[in-house]
Amino acid sequence: MYIRLLAASLLAWASVASVHAAEPARRDWQSLFDGKTLDGWRASEAPGSFNVRDGEIVVHGPRSHLYYVGEVGRHDFRDFELQLEVMTKPGANSGVYFHTAWQDEGWPAKGYEVQVNNSHSDPKRTGGLYAVKDNYQAPVKDDVWFTLRIRVEGRRIRTFVDDKPIIDYTQPKRPQRPADMQGRVLSSGTFALQAHDPGSEVRYRNIKLRVLP
């Protein structure tokens, strides 16, 4: 009897230890872009707006959105931290969507957009939550690489540029949105990079994610 109890206790301890050992691994950074191809990504109405050169996703062309459809997290995320290295060319406009979903065409109706824009005629600048909590001061200049980080925990959304806090927004329990922005609320979903217009060129690299508990 004692031996059986000891064996059962050891088995239970091993099971708990295994779960705890898996937790840190689940929260490790995982790459979403291999630096060579667009494997795991899918572009909407104008696929030619996205190309890979020198380890970068070059975004330049007519309106289109590049959705992450890869295996990590089955491309469905709720609480997470997403980090990207970004470079804007002068006059460029782009954005990073989260909690979004595939659309064949048009501006994504679901999820939030984190603005990427340091000198475009639209005054809403990099790091803002577009049309929800905007940022009107460009945190960086064009033609230089910077790190954009997006952190979502529960109803709280934070953005950072080169580790400088830009936006800290907690979504109300019952957010009020215009009729054309009813989908701009937290839920879960994938990510998308935006090609805004043919005059904009933006580059992305080192795209990685960690899922938060």
Tab-separated table of C-alpha atoms in Angstrom:
chain	number	residue	atom	x	y	z
A	1	MET	CA	0.000	0.000	0.000
A	2	TYR	CA	2.788	2.443	0.930
A	3	ILE	CA	4.576	1.781	-2.352
A	4	ARG	CA	1.397	2.401	-4.339
A	5	LEU	CA	0.773	5.690	-2.499
A	6	LEU	CA	4.361	6.771	-3.068
A	7	ALA	CA	4.119	5.950	-6.769
A	8	ALA	CA	0.861	7.892	-7.089
A	9	SER	CA	2.392	10.901	-5.304
A	10	LEU	CA	5.443	10.847	-7.555
A	11	LEU	CA	3.229	10.647	-10.650
A	12	ALA	CA	1.136	13.620	-9.490
A	13	TRP	CA	4.262	15.639	-8.715
A	14	ALA	CA	5.714	14.836	-12.131
A	15	SER	CA	2.499	15.952	-13.824
A	16	VAL	CA	2.483	19.294	-11.993
A	17	ALA	CA	6.182	19.810	-12.705
A	18	SER	CA	5.575	19.117	-16.385
A	19	VAL	CA	2.816	21.742	-16.559
A	20	HIS	CA	4.985	24.361	-14.852
A	21	ALA	CA	7.920	23.517	-17.106
A	22	ALA	CA	5.726	24.035	-20.171
A	23	GLU	CA	4.501	27.465	-19.054
A	24	PRO	CA	7.750	29.401	-19.662
A	25	ALA	CA	8.114	27.747	-23.073
A	26	ARG	CA	4.590	28.797	-24.012
A	27	ARG	CA	5.502	32.383	-23.168
A	28	ASP	CA	8.752	32.429	-25.154
A	29	TRP	CA	9.060	34.696	-28.185
A	30	GLN	CA	8.051	32.974	-31.427
A	31	SER	CA	8.863	34.250	-34.904
A	32	LEU	CA	5.989	34.936	-37.310
A	33	PHE	CA	8.190	35.794	-40.321
A	34	ASP	CA	11.032	33.609	-41.621
A	35	GLY	CA	12.843	36.520	-43.284
A	36	LYS	CA	12.835	34.776	-46.675
A	37	THR	CA	9.256	34.154	-47.789
A	38	LEU	CA	5.672	35.092	-47.006
A	39	ASP	CA	4.920	31.564	-45.838
A	40	GLY	CA	2.268	31.801	-43.129
A	41	TRP	CA	0.940	35.082	-44.502
A	42	ARG	CA	-1.812	35.815	-47.027
A	43	ALA	CA	-2.444	39.080	-48.869
A	44	SER	CA	-5.885	40.366	-49.777
A	45	GLU	CA	-6.952	42.359	-52.847
A	46	ALA	CA	-3.486	43.413	-54.134
A	47	PRO	CA	-0.903	40.726	-53.254
A	48	GLY	CA	1.777	42.558	-55.242
A	49	SER	CA	1.862	45.237	-52.533
A	50	PHE	CA	3.954	42.877	-50.377
A	51	ASN	CA	7.392	41.511	-51.245
A	52	VAL	CA	10.331	40.078	-49.314
A	53	ARG	CA	13.773	41.617	-49.847
A	54	ASP	CA	16.883	41.340	-47.676
A	55	GLY	CA	14.995	39.833	-44.755
A	56	GLU	CA	12.286	42.496	-44.828
A	57	ILE	CA	8.630	42.646	-45.828
A	58	VAL	CA	8.508	45.600	-48.204
A	59	VAL	CA	5.023	47.151	-48.277
A	60	HIS	CA	4.545	49.327	-51.345
A	61	GLY	CA	1.522	49.440	-53.625
A	62	PRO	CA	-2.265	49.705	-53.771
A	63	ARG	CA	-4.426	49.048	-50.728
A	64	SER	CA	-4.070	45.515	-49.412
A	65	HIS	CA	-3.678	43.708	-46.103
A	66	LEU	CA	-1.259	40.913	-45.299
A	67	TYR	CA	-2.838	38.560	-42.744
A	68	TYR	CA	-0.962	36.124	-40.568
A	69	VAL	CA	-2.448	32.676	-41.263
A	70	GLY	CA	0.412	30.530	-39.957
A	71	GLU	CA	0.623	27.727	-37.437
A	72	VAL	CA	1.676	29.705	-34.360
A	73	GLY	CA	-1.321	29.803	-32.037
A	74	ARG	CA	-3.451	28.677	-34.981
A	75	HIS	CA	-3.336	32.407	-35.880
A	76	ASP	CA	-5.848	33.223	-33.154
A	77	PHE	CA	-4.567	35.319	-30.256
A	78	ARG	CA	-6.166	37.038	-27.289
A	79	ASP	CA	-3.565	38.207	-24.733
A	80	PHE	CA	-0.154	38.691	-26.295
A	81	GLU	CA	2.876	40.853	-26.906
A	82	LEU	CA	3.777	41.512	-30.549
A	83	GLN	CA	7.068	43.110	-31.533
A	84	LEU	CA	8.147	44.308	-34.977
A	85	GLU	CA	11.028	46.313	-36.388
A	86	VAL	CA	9.705	48.980	-38.735
A	87	MET	CA	11.028	51.610	-41.133
A	88	THR	CA	8.808	54.232	-42.770
A	89	LYS	CA	9.802	56.089	-45.906
A	90	PRO	CA	8.856	59.793	-46.175
A	91	GLY	CA	5.112	60.315	-46.567
A	92	ALA	CA	4.279	56.682	-45.795
A	93	ASN	CA	1.189	55.343	-44.071
A	94	SER	CA	0.592	51.798	-42.817
A	95	GLY	CA	-0.747	49.984	-39.786
A	96	VAL	CA	-0.672	46.797	-37.759
A	97	TYR	CA	-4.046	45.197	-37.018
A	98	PHE	CA	-4.684	42.776	-34.169
A	99	HIS	CA	-7.719	40.719	-33.127
A	100	THR	CA	-8.668	40.859	-36.794
A	101	ALA	CA	-9.840	38.280	-39.354
A	102	TRP	CA	-9.352	37.571	-43.044
A	103	GLN	CA	-11.184	39.774	-45.542
A	104	ASP	CA	-10.990	39.482	-49.322
A	105	GLU	CA	-10.912	43.253	-49.713
A	106	GLY	CA	-11.374	46.573	-47.932
A	107	TRP	CA	-10.169	47.975	-44.644
A	108	PRO	CA	-10.401	45.269	-41.939
A	109	ALA	CA	-13.732	45.565	-40.134
A	110	LYS	CA	-12.671	43.518	-37.120
A	111	GLY	CA	-10.076	44.457	-34.512
A	112	TYR	CA	-7.854	47.423	-33.701
A	113	GLU	CA	-5.297	49.163	-35.894
A	114	VAL	CA	-2.025	50.442	-34.465
A	115	GLN	CA	-1.011	53.306	-36.715
A	116	VAL	CA	2.353	53.379	-38.536
A	117	ASN	CA	2.847	56.896	-39.901
A	118	ASN	CA	5.553	59.451	-39.146
A	119	SER	CA	5.040	62.036	-41.911
A	120	HIS	CA	1.947	61.207	-44.008
A	121	SER	CA	-0.711	63.911	-44.497
A	122	ASP	CA	-2.958	62.024	-42.049
A	123	PRO	CA	-1.964	63.609	-38.696
A	124	LYS	CA	-2.499	60.384	-36.712
A	125	ARG	CA	1.002	59.133	-35.920
A	126	THR	CA	2.801	55.909	-35.105
A	127	GLY	CA	1.718	53.992	-32.044
A	128	GLY	CA	-1.810	55.351	-31.775
A	129	LEU	CA	-4.927	53.172	-31.760
A	130	TYR	CA	-6.444	54.480	-34.944
A	131	ALA	CA	-9.682	56.436	-34.408
A	132	VAL	CA	-9.947	55.180	-30.813
A	133	LYS	CA	-7.012	56.718	-28.968
A	134	ASP	CA	-4.790	58.525	-31.438
A	135	ASN	CA	-1.254	59.820	-31.129
A	136	TYR	CA	-0.463	63.098	-32.879
A	137	GLN	CA	3.275	63.330	-32.219
A	138	ALA	CA	5.631	61.274	-34.388
A	139	PRO	CA	7.825	59.279	-31.986
A	140	VAL	CA	10.550	58.607	-34.582
A	141	LYS	CA	11.775	59.874	-37.935
A	142	ASP	CA	11.454	58.318	-41.362
A	143	ASP	CA	14.270	56.217	-42.837
A	144	VAL	CA	15.368	54.742	-39.513
A	145	TRP	CA	14.525	51.368	-38.008
A	146	PHE	CA	12.485	51.412	-34.820
A	147	THR	CA	10.835	48.801	-32.644
A	148	LEU	CA	7.050	48.791	-32.338
A	149	ARG	CA	5.633	46.717	-29.497
A	150	ILE	CA	1.947	46.016	-28.831
A	151	ARG	CA	0.818	44.447	-25.560
A	152	VAL	CA	-2.756	43.301	-24.911
A	153	GLU	CA	-3.825	41.984	-21.499
A	154	GLY	CA	-7.522	41.625	-20.804
A	155	ARG	CA	-9.115	44.993	-21.676
A	156	ARG	CA	-5.818	46.888	-21.508
A	157	ILE	CA	-3.879	47.809	-24.673
A	158	ARG	CA	-0.422	49.362	-24.552
A	159	THR	CA	1.899	50.409	-27.361
A	160	PHE	CA	5.595	51.256	-27.237
A	161	VAL	CA	8.102	52.658	-29.721
A	162	ASP	CA	11.711	51.837	-28.881
A	163	ASP	CA	10.384	50.950	-25.396
A	164	LYS	CA	8.898	54.427	-24.957
A	165	PRO	CA	5.206	54.203	-23.916
A	166	ILE	CA	2.888	55.738	-26.508
A	167	ILE	CA	-0.652	54.579	-25.690
A	168	ASP	CA	-2.144	53.045	-22.539
A	169	TYR	CA	-5.827	52.379	-23.142
A	170	THR	CA	-8.325	50.271	-21.242
A	171	GLN	CA	-11.394	49.423	-23.263
A	172	PRO	CA	-14.648	50.173	-21.417
A	173	LYS	CA	-16.922	47.245	-20.692
A	174	ARG	CA	-19.430	48.678	-23.158
A	175	PRO	CA	-17.406	50.676	-25.705
A	176	GLN	CA	-19.327	53.153	-27.830
A	177	ARG	CA	-18.301	52.976	-31.477
A	178	PRO	CA	-19.643	54.670	-34.640
A	179	ALA	CA	-21.722	52.508	-36.958
A	180	ASP	CA	-18.797	51.934	-39.306
A	181	MET	CA	-16.487	50.840	-36.448
A	182	GLN	CA	-18.610	48.366	-34.524
A	183	GLY	CA	-15.930	45.703	-34.942
A	184	ARG	CA	-13.197	47.827	-33.367
A	185	VAL	CA	-13.361	46.011	-30.040
A	186	LEU	CA	-11.300	43.399	-28.232
A	187	SER	CA	-12.058	39.753	-28.904
A	188	SER	CA	-9.394	37.490	-30.406
A	189	GLY	CA	-7.953	37.014	-33.856
A	190	THR	CA	-4.905	37.342	-36.032
A	191	PHE	CA	-2.593	40.161	-37.187
A	192	ALA	CA	-2.450	42.076	-40.463
A	193	LEU	CA	0.002	44.520	-42.016
A	194	GLN	CA	-1.481	47.317	-44.080
A	195	ALA	CA	-0.569	48.589	-47.527
A	196	HIS	CA	-2.346	51.931	-47.424
A	197	ASP	CA	-1.764	53.520	-50.842
A	198	PRO	CA	0.665	53.386	-53.803
A	199	GLY	CA	2.612	56.387	-52.495
A	200	SER	CA	3.495	54.696	-49.206
A	201	GLU	CA	6.495	52.462	-48.554
A	202	VAL	CA	7.030	50.799	-45.191
A	203	ARG	CA	9.305	47.902	-44.241
A	204	TYR	CA	8.867	45.290	-41.517
A	205	ARG	CA	11.292	42.702	-40.161
A	206	ASN	CA	11.926	40.540	-37.086
A	207	ILE	CA	8.228	40.016	-36.377
A	208	LYS	CA	7.788	37.999	-33.214
A	209	LEU	CA	5.141	37.203	-30.659
A	210	ARG	CA	4.750	35.850	-27.195
A	211	VAL	CA	1.461	34.645	-25.799
A	212	LEU	CA	0.620	35.986	-22.342
A	213	PRO	CA	-0.958	33.797	-19.660
